[in-house]
Every structure is written in structure tokens, then in C-alpha cells.
């Protein structure tokens, strides 16, 4: 199972990639594998204010419908609209083209204390 060392991870199986005050968010390879073939994504709205741990969208797969949770608090600055036409990008490239949304956060220091896991901690979580 691929887990990238340059990301942070939530217990809800989202990954976070930080660049200054922008956090790009997607679902992990583990999550997309558990979901099965993704057939629809309900993206969060740009400008939407989200709180860490709150639902901000949905992923529908051949197996189920799952909520997307925001791993951080902030405002949605961008949604990956390619997923509307190509939801399978979540399966084929979960850490790349299959990202779901970007979130503007107050500062990178706002990430501290948000219950995000380092790659080694996330690996322990899924390998349990």
C-alpha cells in the first residue's frame, strides 16, 4: 500500500499536502481501494467554510457512498472539477490527479494539534 512520506494523514483516510497556507486534500490509496470503483464525487463548494472533522462532500463507488471529511478548518479555495467527468481519477491516481479539494488555512502552524498523522503513524493505523 503506497503511503507518501511528504503528506499528513487523517484517521478518516484523507491525505493533506501543505504549501504555505494551502492544504490540498484527497483520499488515500487505502481508502480508494476499500471504496472500489469510484463513479461519482460530490465536491465541496468553493468559498465553503469547513471545520476540521466535518463532512464536506461525498464519494460514491460501486460498493457504497462515503462522506469526505475536511481534515483541517478553513475555506475551500479550489475543487478538482475534473472529478465530475473523471471520478475514476481517485482510483487511478489518488495522490496526484485524484485530489479532491484545496483548503485555505490561516497558517501552516494551524495544522498543529489537528490530530493529523505522519506517514509512519498512518501506516501503523491501517496495518493495525
mmCIF file of N, CA and C in Angstrom:
data_model
loop_
_atom_site.group_PDB
_atom_site.id
_atom_site.type_symbol
_atom_site.label_atom_id
_atom_site.label_comp_id
_atom_site.label_asym_id
_atom_site.label_seq_id
_atom_site.Cartn_x
_atom_site.Cartn_y
_atom_site.Cartn_z
ATOM 1 N N UNK A 1 0.858 -1.177 0.000
ATOM 2 C CA UNK A 1 0.000 0.000 0.000
ATOM 3 C C UNK A 1 0.902 1.238 0.000
ATOM 4 N N UNK A 2 0.687 2.116 -0.948
ATOM 5 C CA UNK A 2 1.521 3.313 -1.070
ATOM 6 C C UNK A 2 1.070 4.383 -0.070
ATOM 7 N N UNK A 3 2.038 4.845 0.730
ATOM 8 C CA UNK A 3 1.830 5.939 1.681
ATOM 9 C C UNK A 3 2.994 6.904 1.467
ATOM 10 N N UNK A 4 2.685 8.110 1.044
ATOM 11 C CA UNK A 4 3.736 9.078 0.745
ATOM 12 C C UNK A 4 4.236 9.749 2.014
ATOM 13 N N UNK A 5 5.552 9.859 2.125
ATOM 14 C CA UNK A 5 6.182 10.423 3.311
ATOM 15 C C UNK A 5 5.989 11.937 3.430
ATOM 16 N N UNK A 6 5.695 12.615 2.312
ATOM 17 C CA UNK A 6 5.589 14.083 2.336
ATOM 18 C C UNK A 6 4.171 14.577 2.627
ATOM 19 N N UNK A 7 3.298 13.690 3.094
ATOM 20 C CA UNK A 7 1.910 14.045 3.395
ATOM 21 C C UNK A 7 1.616 13.807 4.866
ATOM 22 N N UNK A 8 0.526 14.431 5.308
ATOM 23 C CA UNK A 8 -0.067 14.133 6.601
ATOM 24 C C UNK A 8 -1.348 13.369 6.322
ATOM 25 N N UNK A 9 -1.831 12.618 7.296
ATOM 26 C CA UNK A 9 -2.978 11.735 7.090
ATOM 27 C C UNK A 9 -3.976 11.872 8.231
ATOM 28 N N UNK A 10 -5.255 11.710 7.889
ATOM 29 C CA UNK A 10 -6.289 11.716 8.920
ATOM 30 C C UNK A 10 -6.697 10.278 9.220
ATOM 31 N N UNK A 11 -7.330 10.079 10.355
ATOM 32 C CA UNK A 11 -7.847 8.759 10.704
ATOM 33 C C UNK A 11 -9.026 8.375 9.823
ATOM 34 N N UNK A 12 -9.567 9.370 9.081
ATOM 35 C CA UNK A 12 -10.658 9.114 8.134
ATOM 36 C C UNK A 12 -10.125 8.793 6.743
ATOM 37 N N UNK A 13 -8.807 8.609 6.620
ATOM 38 C CA UNK A 13 -8.138 8.188 5.396
ATOM 39 C C UNK A 13 -8.076 9.260 4.312
ATOM 40 N N UNK A 14 -7.975 10.511 4.739
ATOM 41 C CA UNK A 14 -7.662 11.589 3.818
ATOM 42 C C UNK A 14 -6.189 11.934 3.971
ATOM 43 N N UNK A 15 -5.579 12.401 2.884
ATOM 44 C CA UNK A 15 -4.211 12.897 2.960
ATOM 45 C C UNK A 15 -4.229 14.410 2.794
ATOM 46 N N UNK A 16 -3.182 15.064 3.313
ATOM 47 C CA UNK A 16 -3.036 16.516 3.238
ATOM 48 C C UNK A 16 -1.620 16.819 2.768
ATOM 49 N N UNK A 17 -1.534 17.660 1.750
ATOM 50 C CA UNK A 17 -0.256 18.162 1.273
ATOM 51 C C UNK A 17 -0.274 19.677 1.466
ATOM 52 N N UNK A 18 0.703 20.194 2.229
ATOM 53 C CA UNK A 18 0.717 21.617 2.567
ATOM 54 C C UNK A 18 1.691 22.399 1.689
ATOM 55 N N UNK A 19 1.251 23.573 1.258
ATOM 56 C CA UNK A 19 2.100 24.523 0.551
ATOM 57 C C UNK A 19 1.714 25.906 1.053
ATOM 58 N N UNK A 20 2.544 26.428 1.973
ATOM 59 C CA UNK A 20 2.256 27.687 2.660
ATOM 60 C C UNK A 20 0.915 27.588 3.370
ATOM 61 N N UNK A 21 -0.090 28.402 2.983
ATOM 62 C CA UNK A 21 -1.374 28.349 3.690
ATOM 63 C C UNK A 21 -2.460 27.626 2.883
ATOM 64 N N UNK A 22 -2.049 26.796 1.913
ATOM 65 C CA UNK A 22 -2.986 25.993 1.128
ATOM 66 C C UNK A 22 -2.747 24.514 1.427
ATOM 67 N N UNK A 23 -3.819 23.825 1.751
ATOM 68 C CA UNK A 23 -3.766 22.390 2.002
ATOM 69 C C UNK A 23 -4.540 21.683 0.893
ATOM 70 N N UNK A 24 -3.867 20.846 0.135
ATOM 71 C CA UNK A 24 -4.536 20.020 -0.877
ATOM 72 C C UNK A 24 -4.937 18.719 -0.202
ATOM 73 N N UNK A 25 -6.157 18.259 -0.469
ATOM 74 C CA UNK A 25 -6.719 17.105 0.229
ATOM 75 C C UNK A 25 -7.236 16.074 -0.771
ATOM 76 N N UNK A 26 -6.999 14.818 -0.471
ATOM 77 C CA UNK A 26 -7.527 13.713 -1.262
ATOM 78 C C UNK A 26 -7.721 12.512 -0.358
ATOM 79 N N UNK A 27 -8.137 11.408 -0.938
ATOM 80 C CA UNK A 27 -8.275 10.178 -0.156
ATOM 81 C C UNK A 27 -7.066 9.294 -0.426
ATOM 82 N N UNK A 28 -6.709 8.504 0.538
ATOM 83 C CA UNK A 28 -5.522 7.661 0.442
ATOM 84 C C UNK A 28 -5.753 6.471 -0.489
ATOM 85 N N UNK A 29 -4.652 5.847 -0.861
ATOM 86 C CA UNK A 29 -4.742 4.635 -1.667
ATOM 87 C C UNK A 29 -5.530 3.564 -0.923
ATOM 88 N N UNK A 30 -5.326 3.481 0.376
ATOM 89 C CA UNK A 30 -6.059 2.526 1.205
ATOM 90 C C UNK A 30 -7.571 2.769 1.092
ATOM 91 N N UNK A 31 -7.981 4.036 1.184
ATOM 92 C CA UNK A 31 -9.401 4.381 1.121
ATOM 93 C C UNK A 31 -9.992 4.077 -0.240
ATOM 94 N N UNK A 32 -9.294 4.460 -1.312
ATOM 95 C CA UNK A 32 -9.854 4.220 -2.642
ATOM 96 C C UNK A 32 -9.962 2.731 -2.917
ATOM 97 N N UNK A 33 -9.030 1.947 -2.385
ATOM 98 C CA UNK A 33 -9.083 0.505 -2.554
ATOM 99 C C UNK A 33 -10.295 -0.076 -1.829
ATOM 100 N N UNK A 34 -10.555 0.418 -0.629
ATOM 101 C CA UNK A 34 -11.711 -0.050 0.144
ATOM 102 C C UNK A 34 -13.031 0.366 -0.508
ATOM 103 N N UNK A 35 -13.031 1.546 -1.137
ATOM 104 C CA UNK A 35 -14.244 2.039 -1.789
ATOM 105 C C UNK A 35 -14.631 1.216 -3.004
ATOM 106 N N UNK A 36 -13.659 0.762 -3.755
ATOM 107 C CA UNK A 36 -13.933 0.138 -5.042
ATOM 108 C C UNK A 36 -13.995 1.221 -6.108
ATOM 109 N N UNK A 37 -14.540 0.896 -7.260
ATOM 110 C CA UNK A 37 -14.571 1.830 -8.387
ATOM 111 C C UNK A 37 -15.411 3.069 -8.067
ATOM 112 N N UNK A 38 -14.762 4.240 -8.068
ATOM 113 C CA UNK A 38 -15.459 5.496 -7.797
ATOM 114 C C UNK A 38 -16.216 5.916 -9.044
ATOM 115 N N UNK A 39 -17.537 6.168 -8.881
ATOM 116 C CA UNK A 39 -18.388 6.509 -10.034
ATOM 117 C C UNK A 39 -18.956 7.926 -9.972
ATOM 118 N N UNK A 40 -18.866 8.571 -8.794
ATOM 119 C CA UNK A 40 -19.406 9.926 -8.650
ATOM 120 C C UNK A 40 -18.747 10.604 -7.448
ATOM 121 N N UNK A 41 -18.480 11.913 -7.602
ATOM 122 C CA UNK A 41 -17.924 12.693 -6.500
ATOM 123 C C UNK A 41 -18.754 13.955 -6.339
ATOM 124 N N UNK A 42 -19.255 14.190 -5.143
ATOM 125 C CA UNK A 42 -19.954 15.424 -4.800
ATOM 126 C C UNK A 42 -18.925 16.324 -4.136
ATOM 127 N N UNK A 43 -18.443 17.318 -4.888
ATOM 128 C CA UNK A 43 -17.363 18.181 -4.423
ATOM 129 C C UNK A 43 -17.870 19.274 -3.492
ATOM 130 N N UNK A 44 -17.022 19.734 -2.576
ATOM 131 C CA UNK A 44 -17.401 20.889 -1.758
ATOM 132 C C UNK A 44 -17.419 22.151 -2.624
ATOM 133 N N UNK A 45 -18.182 23.136 -2.208
ATOM 134 C CA UNK A 45 -18.299 24.392 -2.957
ATOM 135 C C UNK A 45 -17.146 25.327 -2.607
ATOM 136 N N UNK A 46 -16.587 25.962 -3.633
ATOM 137 C CA UNK A 46 -15.547 26.963 -3.405
ATOM 138 C C UNK A 46 -16.135 28.079 -2.545
ATOM 139 N N UNK A 47 -15.400 28.487 -1.536
ATOM 140 C CA UNK A 47 -15.866 29.500 -0.594
ATOM 141 C C UNK A 47 -16.506 28.925 0.652
ATOM 142 N N UNK A 48 -16.866 27.651 0.606
ATOM 143 C CA UNK A 48 -17.480 26.995 1.760
ATOM 144 C C UNK A 48 -16.503 26.986 2.938
ATOM 145 N N UNK A 49 -16.985 27.355 4.103
ATOM 146 C CA UNK A 49 -16.180 27.301 5.333
ATOM 147 C C UNK A 49 -16.373 25.917 5.944
ATOM 148 N N UNK A 50 -15.261 25.272 6.274
ATOM 149 C CA UNK A 50 -15.330 23.938 6.865
ATOM 150 C C UNK A 50 -14.560 23.912 8.177
ATOM 151 N N UNK A 51 -14.981 23.018 9.031
ATOM 152 C CA UNK A 51 -14.342 22.804 10.329
ATOM 153 C C UNK A 51 -13.701 21.418 10.288
ATOM 154 N N UNK A 52 -12.527 21.296 10.865
ATOM 155 C CA UNK A 52 -11.843 20.007 10.898
ATOM 156 C C UNK A 52 -12.775 18.913 11.405
ATOM 157 N N UNK A 53 -12.846 17.821 10.660
ATOM 158 C CA UNK A 53 -13.689 16.693 11.036
ATOM 159 C C UNK A 53 -15.093 16.741 10.486
ATOM 160 N N UNK A 54 -15.461 17.860 9.844
ATOM 161 C CA UNK A 54 -16.825 17.979 9.308
ATOM 162 C C UNK A 54 -16.914 17.411 7.886
ATOM 163 N N UNK A 55 -18.096 16.976 7.528
ATOM 164 C CA UNK A 55 -18.354 16.464 6.189
ATOM 165 C C UNK A 55 -18.395 17.615 5.202
ATOM 166 N N UNK A 56 -17.735 17.429 4.059
ATOM 167 C CA UNK A 56 -17.747 18.499 3.054
ATOM 168 C C UNK A 56 -18.011 17.971 1.650
ATOM 169 N N UNK A 57 -18.298 16.694 1.508
ATOM 170 C CA UNK A 57 -18.602 16.121 0.200
ATOM 171 C C UNK A 57 -18.858 14.635 0.334
ATOM 172 N N UNK A 58 -19.024 13.987 -0.828
ATOM 173 C CA UNK A 58 -19.274 12.544 -0.843
ATOM 174 C C UNK A 58 -18.569 11.904 -2.032
ATOM 175 N N UNK A 59 -18.218 10.648 -1.842
ATOM 176 C CA UNK A 59 -17.683 9.820 -2.909
ATOM 177 C C UNK A 59 -18.606 8.613 -3.031
ATOM 178 N N UNK A 60 -19.119 8.400 -4.226
ATOM 179 C CA UNK A 60 -19.975 7.244 -4.468
ATOM 180 C C UNK A 60 -19.177 6.239 -5.287
ATOM 181 N N UNK A 61 -19.220 4.995 -4.833
ATOM 182 C CA UNK A 61 -18.482 3.949 -5.521
ATOM 183 C C UNK A 61 -19.411 2.796 -5.860
ATOM 184 N N UNK A 62 -18.828 1.792 -6.491
ATOM 185 C CA UNK A 62 -19.599 0.602 -6.837
ATOM 186 C C UNK A 62 -20.055 -0.150 -5.589
ATOM 187 N N UNK A 63 -19.425 0.134 -4.443
ATOM 188 C CA UNK A 63 -19.753 -0.561 -3.201
ATOM 189 C C UNK A 63 -20.631 0.251 -2.261
ATOM 190 N N UNK A 64 -20.424 1.597 -2.205
ATOM 191 C CA UNK A 64 -21.114 2.395 -1.192
ATOM 192 C C UNK A 64 -20.998 3.890 -1.477
ATOM 193 N N UNK A 65 -21.617 4.674 -0.614
ATOM 194 C CA UNK A 65 -21.455 6.125 -0.620
ATOM 195 C C UNK A 65 -20.726 6.474 0.677
ATOM 196 N N UNK A 66 -19.652 7.242 0.558
ATOM 197 C CA UNK A 66 -18.850 7.613 1.728
ATOM 198 C C UNK A 66 -18.693 9.119 1.809
ATOM 199 N N UNK A 67 -18.726 9.627 3.022
ATOM 200 C CA UNK A 67 -18.507 11.055 3.233
ATOM 201 C C UNK A 67 -17.043 11.404 3.048
ATOM 202 N N UNK A 68 -16.796 12.628 2.603
ATOM 203 C CA UNK A 68 -15.458 13.212 2.582
ATOM 204 C C UNK A 68 -15.415 14.170 3.763
ATOM 205 N N UNK A 69 -14.414 14.024 4.596
ATOM 206 C CA UNK A 69 -14.262 14.882 5.769
ATOM 207 C C UNK A 69 -13.108 15.853 5.543
ATOM 208 N N UNK A 70 -13.264 17.055 6.037
ATOM 209 C CA UNK A 70 -12.169 18.009 5.962
ATOM 210 C C UNK A 70 -11.221 17.733 7.119
ATOM 211 N N UNK A 71 -9.957 17.474 6.829
ATOM 212 C CA UNK A 71 -9.018 17.202 7.909
ATOM 213 C C UNK A 71 -8.566 18.457 8.661
ATOM 214 N N UNK A 72 -8.849 19.631 8.091
ATOM 215 C CA UNK A 72 -8.463 20.910 8.691
ATOM 216 C C UNK A 72 -9.613 21.899 8.597
ATOM 217 N N UNK A 73 -9.536 22.957 9.389
ATOM 218 C CA UNK A 73 -10.513 24.048 9.301
ATOM 219 C C UNK A 73 -10.007 25.105 8.339
ATOM 220 N N UNK A 74 -10.926 25.722 7.622
ATOM 221 C CA UNK A 74 -10.569 26.778 6.681
ATOM 222 C C UNK A 74 -11.678 26.998 5.679
ATOM 223 N N UNK A 75 -11.322 27.560 4.530
ATOM 224 C CA UNK A 75 -12.318 27.765 3.481
ATOM 225 C C UNK A 75 -11.856 27.066 2.206
ATOM 226 N N UNK A 76 -12.800 26.473 1.508
ATOM 227 C CA UNK A 76 -12.489 25.761 0.266
ATOM 228 C C UNK A 76 -12.060 26.792 -0.774
ATOM 229 N N UNK A 77 -10.840 26.651 -1.274
ATOM 230 C CA UNK A 77 -10.332 27.607 -2.258
ATOM 231 C C UNK A 77 -10.377 27.058 -3.678
ATOM 232 N N UNK A 78 -10.461 25.735 -3.800
ATOM 233 C CA UNK A 78 -10.498 25.125 -5.129
ATOM 234 C C UNK A 78 -11.043 23.709 -5.003
ATOM 235 N N UNK A 79 -11.819 23.299 -5.994
ATOM 236 C CA UNK A 79 -12.304 21.920 -6.054
ATOM 237 C C UNK A 79 -11.811 21.317 -7.369
ATOM 238 N N UNK A 80 -11.481 20.056 -7.361
ATOM 239 C CA UNK A 80 -10.975 19.379 -8.553
ATOM 240 C C UNK A 80 -12.154 19.006 -9.454
ATOM 241 N N UNK A 81 -12.558 19.937 -10.292
ATOM 242 C CA UNK A 81 -13.730 19.738 -11.146
ATOM 243 C C UNK A 81 -13.520 18.650 -12.201
ATOM 244 N N UNK A 82 -12.281 18.232 -12.432
ATOM 245 C CA UNK A 82 -12.035 17.107 -13.351
ATOM 246 C C UNK A 82 -12.724 15.837 -12.846
ATOM 247 N N UNK A 83 -12.934 15.759 -11.531
ATOM 248 C CA UNK A 83 -13.550 14.558 -10.959
ATOM 249 C C UNK A 83 -15.024 14.426 -11.332
ATOM 250 N N UNK A 84 -15.659 15.515 -11.753
ATOM 251 C CA UNK A 84 -17.056 15.444 -12.186
ATOM 252 C C UNK A 84 -17.165 14.520 -13.398
ATOM 253 N N UNK A 85 -16.272 14.692 -14.346
ATOM 254 C CA UNK A 85 -16.290 13.876 -15.571
ATOM 255 C C UNK A 85 -15.446 12.610 -15.440
ATOM 256 N N UNK A 86 -14.416 12.662 -14.590
ATOM 257 C CA UNK A 86 -13.488 11.544 -14.452
ATOM 258 C C UNK A 86 -13.314 11.132 -12.982
ATOM 259 N N UNK A 87 -14.393 10.660 -12.340
ATOM 260 C CA UNK A 87 -14.283 10.305 -10.917
ATOM 261 C C UNK A 87 -13.281 9.183 -10.658
ATOM 262 N N UNK A 88 -13.011 8.364 -11.671
ATOM 263 C CA UNK A 88 -12.063 7.259 -11.533
ATOM 264 C C UNK A 88 -10.632 7.701 -11.290
ATOM 265 N N UNK A 89 -10.348 9.008 -11.437
ATOM 266 C CA UNK A 89 -9.011 9.509 -11.105
ATOM 267 C C UNK A 89 -8.670 9.248 -9.645
ATOM 268 N N UNK A 90 -9.694 9.195 -8.808
ATOM 269 C CA UNK A 90 -9.461 8.886 -7.395
ATOM 270 C C UNK A 90 -8.872 7.485 -7.260
ATOM 271 N N UNK A 91 -9.307 6.555 -8.106
ATOM 272 C CA UNK A 91 -8.770 5.197 -8.071
ATOM 273 C C UNK A 91 -7.404 5.105 -8.748
ATOM 274 N N UNK A 92 -7.275 5.716 -9.902
ATOM 275 C CA UNK A 92 -6.053 5.551 -10.685
ATOM 276 C C UNK A 92 -4.883 6.401 -10.192
ATOM 277 N N UNK A 93 -5.163 7.528 -9.559
ATOM 278 C CA UNK A 93 -4.090 8.424 -9.120
ATOM 279 C C UNK A 93 -4.508 9.179 -7.855
ATOM 280 N N UNK A 94 -4.730 8.449 -6.742
ATOM 281 C CA UNK A 94 -5.265 9.107 -5.538
ATOM 282 C C UNK A 94 -4.369 10.204 -4.962
ATOM 283 N N UNK A 95 -3.050 10.104 -5.157
ATOM 284 C CA UNK A 95 -2.134 11.103 -4.601
ATOM 285 C C UNK A 95 -1.746 12.179 -5.611
ATOM 286 N N UNK A 96 -2.266 12.092 -6.817
ATOM 287 C CA UNK A 96 -1.942 13.047 -7.871
ATOM 288 C C UNK A 96 -3.191 13.695 -8.429
ATOM 289 N N UNK A 97 -3.547 13.322 -9.658
ATOM 290 C CA UNK A 97 -4.700 13.925 -10.335
ATOM 291 C C UNK A 97 -6.029 13.656 -9.639
ATOM 292 N N UNK A 98 -6.065 12.708 -8.701
ATOM 293 C CA UNK A 98 -7.299 12.379 -7.993
ATOM 294 C C UNK A 98 -7.526 13.186 -6.721
ATOM 295 N N UNK A 99 -6.752 14.270 -6.529
ATOM 296 C CA UNK A 99 -7.001 15.132 -5.353
ATOM 297 C C UNK A 99 -8.430 15.659 -5.412
ATOM 298 N N UNK A 100 -9.005 16.048 -4.281
ATOM 299 C CA UNK A 100 -10.417 16.425 -4.241
ATOM 300 C C UNK A 100 -10.631 17.924 -4.075
ATOM 301 N N UNK A 101 -9.966 18.529 -3.095
ATOM 302 C CA UNK A 101 -10.141 19.980 -2.905
ATOM 303 C C UNK A 101 -8.910 20.600 -2.271
ATOM 304 N N UNK A 102 -8.859 21.926 -2.367
ATOM 305 C CA UNK A 102 -7.828 22.700 -1.680
ATOM 306 C C UNK A 102 -8.512 23.594 -0.667
ATOM 307 N N UNK A 103 -7.829 23.782 0.431
ATOM 308 C CA UNK A 103 -8.370 24.487 1.570
ATOM 309 C C UNK A 103 -7.399 25.585 1.971
ATOM 310 N N UNK A 104 -7.919 26.796 2.124
ATOM 311 C CA UNK A 104 -7.084 27.881 2.630
ATOM 312 C C UNK A 104 -7.172 27.867 4.152
ATOM 313 N N UNK A 105 -6.000 27.738 4.772
ATOM 314 C CA UNK A 105 -5.934 27.723 6.224
ATOM 315 C C UNK A 105 -5.253 29.005 6.689
ATOM 316 N N UNK A 106 -5.415 29.337 7.961
ATOM 317 C CA UNK A 106 -4.827 30.569 8.490
ATOM 318 C C UNK A 106 -3.315 30.599 8.316
ATOM 319 N N UNK A 107 -2.658 29.504 8.659
ATOM 320 C CA UNK A 107 -1.205 29.417 8.532
ATOM 321 C C UNK A 107 -0.805 27.959 8.688
ATOM 322 N N UNK A 108 0.377 27.600 8.202
ATOM 323 C CA UNK A 108 0.823 26.212 8.395
ATOM 324 C C UNK A 108 0.860 25.802 9.865
ATOM 325 N N UNK A 109 1.085 26.756 10.762
ATOM 326 C CA UNK A 109 1.111 26.412 12.192
ATOM 327 C C UNK A 109 -0.276 26.027 12.698
ATOM 328 N N UNK A 110 -1.333 26.367 11.941
ATOM 329 C CA UNK A 110 -2.699 25.995 12.321
ATOM 330 C C UNK A 110 -2.906 24.485 12.237
ATOM 331 N N UNK A 111 -1.982 23.784 11.587
ATOM 332 C CA UNK A 111 -2.083 22.332 11.429
ATOM 333 C C UNK A 111 -1.746 21.618 12.733
ATOM 334 N N UNK A 112 -0.910 22.231 13.545
ATOM 335 C CA UNK A 112 -0.506 21.636 14.823
ATOM 336 C C UNK A 112 -1.751 21.408 15.689
ATOM 337 N N UNK A 113 -1.848 20.216 16.242
ATOM 338 C CA UNK A 113 -2.968 19.906 17.123
ATOM 339 C C UNK A 113 -4.239 19.498 16.392
ATOM 340 N N UNK A 114 -4.151 19.220 15.088
ATOM 341 C CA UNK A 114 -5.338 18.844 14.322
ATOM 342 C C UNK A 114 -5.517 17.334 14.200
ATOM 343 N N UNK A 115 -4.794 16.580 15.002
ATOM 344 C CA UNK A 115 -4.917 15.117 15.008
ATOM 345 C C UNK A 115 -4.540 14.475 13.675
ATOM 346 N N UNK A 116 -3.626 15.097 12.948
ATOM 347 C CA UNK A 116 -3.138 14.505 11.711
ATOM 348 C C UNK A 116 -1.940 13.617 12.023
ATOM 349 N N UNK A 117 -1.781 12.589 11.212
ATOM 350 C CA UNK A 117 -0.746 11.585 11.446
ATOM 351 C C UNK A 117 0.391 11.736 10.445
ATOM 352 N N UNK A 118 1.583 11.443 10.886
ATOM 353 C CA UNK A 118 2.733 11.329 9.993
ATOM 354 C C UNK A 118 2.571 10.007 9.228
ATOM 355 N N UNK A 119 3.314 9.846 8.152
ATOM 356 C CA UNK A 119 3.199 8.645 7.322
ATOM 357 C C UNK A 119 3.402 7.363 8.131
ATOM 358 N N UNK A 120 4.394 7.341 9.016
ATOM 359 C CA UNK A 120 4.656 6.132 9.811
ATOM 360 C C UNK A 120 3.490 5.810 10.748
ATOM 361 N N UNK A 121 2.854 6.840 11.290
ATOM 362 C CA UNK A 121 1.707 6.641 12.181
ATOM 363 C C UNK A 121 0.493 6.137 11.395
ATOM 364 N N UNK A 122 0.304 6.692 10.188
ATOM 365 C CA UNK A 122 -0.812 6.242 9.356
ATOM 366 C C UNK A 122 -0.607 4.777 8.935
ATOM 367 N N UNK A 123 0.610 4.431 8.617
ATOM 368 C CA UNK A 123 0.923 3.042 8.243
ATOM 369 C C UNK A 123 0.546 2.107 9.389
ATOM 370 N N UNK A 124 0.880 2.490 10.631
ATOM 371 C CA UNK A 124 0.527 1.665 11.795
ATOM 372 C C UNK A 124 -0.988 1.563 11.938
ATOM 373 N N UNK A 125 -1.700 2.652 11.651
ATOM 374 C CA UNK A 125 -3.158 2.649 11.752
ATOM 375 C C UNK A 125 -3.782 1.630 10.804
ATOM 376 N N UNK A 126 -3.351 1.637 9.545
ATOM 377 C CA UNK A 126 -4.001 0.743 8.571
ATOM 378 C C UNK A 126 -3.484 -0.691 8.630
ATOM 379 N N UNK A 127 -2.272 -0.858 9.141
ATOM 380 C CA UNK A 127 -1.731 -2.211 9.245
ATOM 381 C C UNK A 127 -2.080 -2.830 10.591
ATOM 382 N N UNK A 128 -2.553 -1.972 11.518
ATOM 383 C CA UNK A 128 -3.047 -2.272 12.834
ATOM 384 C C UNK A 128 -2.619 -3.506 13.483
#
